[in-house]
XYZ file of C-alpha atoms in Angstrom:
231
model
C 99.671 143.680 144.586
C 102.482 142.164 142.898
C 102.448 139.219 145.235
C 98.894 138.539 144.300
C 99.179 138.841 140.655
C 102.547 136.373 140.544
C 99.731 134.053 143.014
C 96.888 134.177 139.985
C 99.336 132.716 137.132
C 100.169 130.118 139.620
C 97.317 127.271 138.751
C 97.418 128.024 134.786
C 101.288 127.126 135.053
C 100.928 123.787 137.299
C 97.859 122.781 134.926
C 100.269 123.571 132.359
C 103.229 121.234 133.945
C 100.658 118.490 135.161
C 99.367 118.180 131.265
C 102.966 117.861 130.061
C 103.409 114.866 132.404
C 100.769 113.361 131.934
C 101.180 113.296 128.400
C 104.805 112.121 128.650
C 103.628 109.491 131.060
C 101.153 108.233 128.230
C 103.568 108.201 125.614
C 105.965 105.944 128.037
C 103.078 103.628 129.100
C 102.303 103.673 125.164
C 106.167 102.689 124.580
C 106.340 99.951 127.011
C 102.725 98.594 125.849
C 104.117 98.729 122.191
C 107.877 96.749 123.739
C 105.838 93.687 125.520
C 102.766 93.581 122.646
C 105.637 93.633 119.429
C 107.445 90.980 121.831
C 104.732 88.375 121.500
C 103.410 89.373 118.483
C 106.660 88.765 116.194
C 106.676 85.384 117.963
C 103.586 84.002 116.400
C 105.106 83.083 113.001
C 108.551 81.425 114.915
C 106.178 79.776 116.783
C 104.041 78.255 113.629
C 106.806 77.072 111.913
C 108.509 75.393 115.033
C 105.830 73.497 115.694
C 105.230 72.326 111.891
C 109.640 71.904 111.869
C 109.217 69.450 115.166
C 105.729 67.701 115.017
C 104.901 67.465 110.999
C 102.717 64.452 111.173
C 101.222 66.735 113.462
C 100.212 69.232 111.571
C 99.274 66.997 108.404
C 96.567 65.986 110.695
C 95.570 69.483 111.548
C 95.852 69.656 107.560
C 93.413 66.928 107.076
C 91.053 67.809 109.985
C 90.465 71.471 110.885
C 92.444 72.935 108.066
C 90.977 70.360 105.509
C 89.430 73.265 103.402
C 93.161 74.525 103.131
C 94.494 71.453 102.251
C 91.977 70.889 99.153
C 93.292 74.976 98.045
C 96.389 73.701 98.488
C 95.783 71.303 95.718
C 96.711 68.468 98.748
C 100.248 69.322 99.414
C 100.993 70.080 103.122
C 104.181 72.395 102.252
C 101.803 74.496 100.166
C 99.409 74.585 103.179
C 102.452 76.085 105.591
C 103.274 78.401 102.723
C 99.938 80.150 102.661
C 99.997 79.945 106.795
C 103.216 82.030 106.506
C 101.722 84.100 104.387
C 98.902 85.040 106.286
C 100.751 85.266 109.496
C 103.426 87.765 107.701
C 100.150 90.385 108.783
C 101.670 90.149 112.176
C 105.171 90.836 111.550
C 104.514 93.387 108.837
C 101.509 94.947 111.057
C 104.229 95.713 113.946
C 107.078 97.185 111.532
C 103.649 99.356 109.910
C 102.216 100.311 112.903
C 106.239 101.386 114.448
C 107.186 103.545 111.876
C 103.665 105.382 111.467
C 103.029 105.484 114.999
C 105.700 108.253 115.822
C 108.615 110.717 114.184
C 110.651 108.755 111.642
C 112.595 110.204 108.856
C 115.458 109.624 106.297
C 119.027 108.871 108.016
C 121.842 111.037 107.197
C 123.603 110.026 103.855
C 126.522 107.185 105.744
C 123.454 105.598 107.420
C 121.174 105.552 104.516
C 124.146 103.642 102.526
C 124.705 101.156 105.657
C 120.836 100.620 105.718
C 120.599 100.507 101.860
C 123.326 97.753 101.866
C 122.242 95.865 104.797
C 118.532 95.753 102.862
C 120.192 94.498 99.509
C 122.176 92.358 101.169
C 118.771 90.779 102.963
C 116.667 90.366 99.484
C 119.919 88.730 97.827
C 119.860 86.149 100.765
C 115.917 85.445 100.574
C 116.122 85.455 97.196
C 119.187 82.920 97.051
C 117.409 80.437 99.334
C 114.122 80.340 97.255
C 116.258 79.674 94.103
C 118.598 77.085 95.960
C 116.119 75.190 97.182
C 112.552 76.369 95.993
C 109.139 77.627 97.872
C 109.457 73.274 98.653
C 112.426 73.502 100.801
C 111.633 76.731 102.329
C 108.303 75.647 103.478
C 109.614 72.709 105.103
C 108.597 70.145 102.471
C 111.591 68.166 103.694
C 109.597 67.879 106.750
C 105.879 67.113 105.410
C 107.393 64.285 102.897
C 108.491 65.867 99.746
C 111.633 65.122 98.284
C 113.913 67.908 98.712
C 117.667 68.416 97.140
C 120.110 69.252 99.243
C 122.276 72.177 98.786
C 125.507 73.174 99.424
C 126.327 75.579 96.936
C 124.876 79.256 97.653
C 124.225 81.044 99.703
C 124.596 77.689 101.957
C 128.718 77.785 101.530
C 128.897 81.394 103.535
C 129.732 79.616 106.458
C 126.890 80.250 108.523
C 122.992 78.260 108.497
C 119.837 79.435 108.203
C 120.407 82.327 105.237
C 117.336 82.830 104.741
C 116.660 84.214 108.279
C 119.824 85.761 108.633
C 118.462 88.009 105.487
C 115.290 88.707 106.939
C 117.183 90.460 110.001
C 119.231 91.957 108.291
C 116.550 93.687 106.049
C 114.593 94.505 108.977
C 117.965 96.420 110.337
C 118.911 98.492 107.232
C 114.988 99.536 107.187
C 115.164 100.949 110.578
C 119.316 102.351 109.685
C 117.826 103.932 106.697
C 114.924 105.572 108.812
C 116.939 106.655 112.011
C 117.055 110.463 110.853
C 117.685 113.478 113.359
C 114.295 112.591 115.056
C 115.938 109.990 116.441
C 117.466 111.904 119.049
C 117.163 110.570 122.964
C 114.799 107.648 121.167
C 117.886 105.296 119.714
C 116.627 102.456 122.292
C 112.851 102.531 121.528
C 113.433 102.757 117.753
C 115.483 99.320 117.909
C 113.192 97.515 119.688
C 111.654 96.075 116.352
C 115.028 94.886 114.989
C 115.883 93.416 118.760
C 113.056 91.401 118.475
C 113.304 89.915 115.570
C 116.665 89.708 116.142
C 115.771 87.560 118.928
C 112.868 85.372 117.735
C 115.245 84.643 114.200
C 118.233 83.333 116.564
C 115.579 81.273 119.125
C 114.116 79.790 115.273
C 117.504 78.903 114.456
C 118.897 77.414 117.804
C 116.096 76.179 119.268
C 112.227 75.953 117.406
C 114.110 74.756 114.563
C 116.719 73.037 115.842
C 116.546 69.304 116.213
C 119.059 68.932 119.028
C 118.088 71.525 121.169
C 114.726 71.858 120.671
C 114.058 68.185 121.313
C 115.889 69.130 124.820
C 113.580 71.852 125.957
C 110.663 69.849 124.518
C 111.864 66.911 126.814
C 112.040 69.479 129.682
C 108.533 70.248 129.219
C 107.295 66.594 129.266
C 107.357 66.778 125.678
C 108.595 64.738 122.544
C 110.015 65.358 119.514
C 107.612 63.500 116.779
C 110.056 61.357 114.228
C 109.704 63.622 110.313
């Protein structure tokens, strides 16, 4: 009968539906893995370079213990030794941008984005690139902190009016990649193709107010039983 045929399409259309939701519900738990796992993972660098910022003699023992064979490439200069640390560690950061934009639908922005991310990316390099000139790979690597002698500089970029350019041009590289890349795909997916810039938006400002800030870091270091050790 009619009744009966309608009843025989019945289990190929719920297997059907119940494939579709379970493969939405993997792609979510896949999202929310990828929000908590880029979350920790784009800490690890903030995290080196707070602890070499706050406890340096610190970490010229590490230097002349564990890392000793890193020292010796590092021709014995501790600065040069956090350098090549950051450089290594840079796997994680660029790893989680990599892995974001292959991972799922991405494509060019429409032409008003693409010139807002184009700018914000320029206007990133010409910040990095300011600070390494200003003050040298030296400065940047916190040989201020490990006992080289550093000159300090106020001219630019450290007369914009704001601290820390050099991370301020990080984020806002990271932001005019993902500006440049949010093309019609992006539809319904605006929040989980920010979560990269949030993040590093986040870990940049905790670097600047708090793992490499002297006054407030050596408050939530006391809170934890900790102390700040003297550069």
């Amino acid at each position: 009968s009619h009744h009966g045929s309608s009843g025989r399409r019945c289990p190929s259309f719920v297997l059907w539906t119940s494939q579709g939701a379970a493969s939405r519900g993997a792609g979510a738990a896949r999202s929310a893995m990828f929000v908590v796992a880029s979350f920790f993972l784009l800490s690890i660098e903030r995290f080196l370079y707070g602890y070499i910022y706050h406890f340096p003699e610190s970490f010229k023992q590490v230097c002349n213990g564990p890392l000793k064979s890193a020292l010796d490439f590092a021709e014995g200069k501790y600065w040069m030794v956090a350098k090549h640390l950051g450089v290594v560690i840079k796997v994680f950061q660029f790893g989680v941008i990599g892995y974001d934009l292959l991972s799922r639908p991405v494509g060019l922005a429409s032409v008003p984005l693409l010139s807002v991310g184009a700018l914000l990316v320029g206007a990133g390099q010409v910040l990095n690139a300011a600070v390494f000139n200003a003050i040298g790979a030296v400065g940047v690597y916190y040989g201020g902190q490990l006992g080289e002698k550093v000159p300090w500089c106020s001219g630019f970029p450290y007369n914009l009016g704001f601290g820390d350019p050099q991370y301020w041009g990080v984020v806002l590289f990271v932001w005019g990649l993902y500006v440049a890349l949010a093309g019609a795909s992006m539809d319904g997916q605006l929040l989980r193709h920010v979560v990269v810039p949030v993040w590093t938006t986040f870990w940049y400002v905790m670097s600047m107010k708090v793992l490499e800030d002297t006054k407030n870091g050596t408050a939530v270091l006391r809170s934890f039983g900790l102390k700040r050790a003297a550069a």
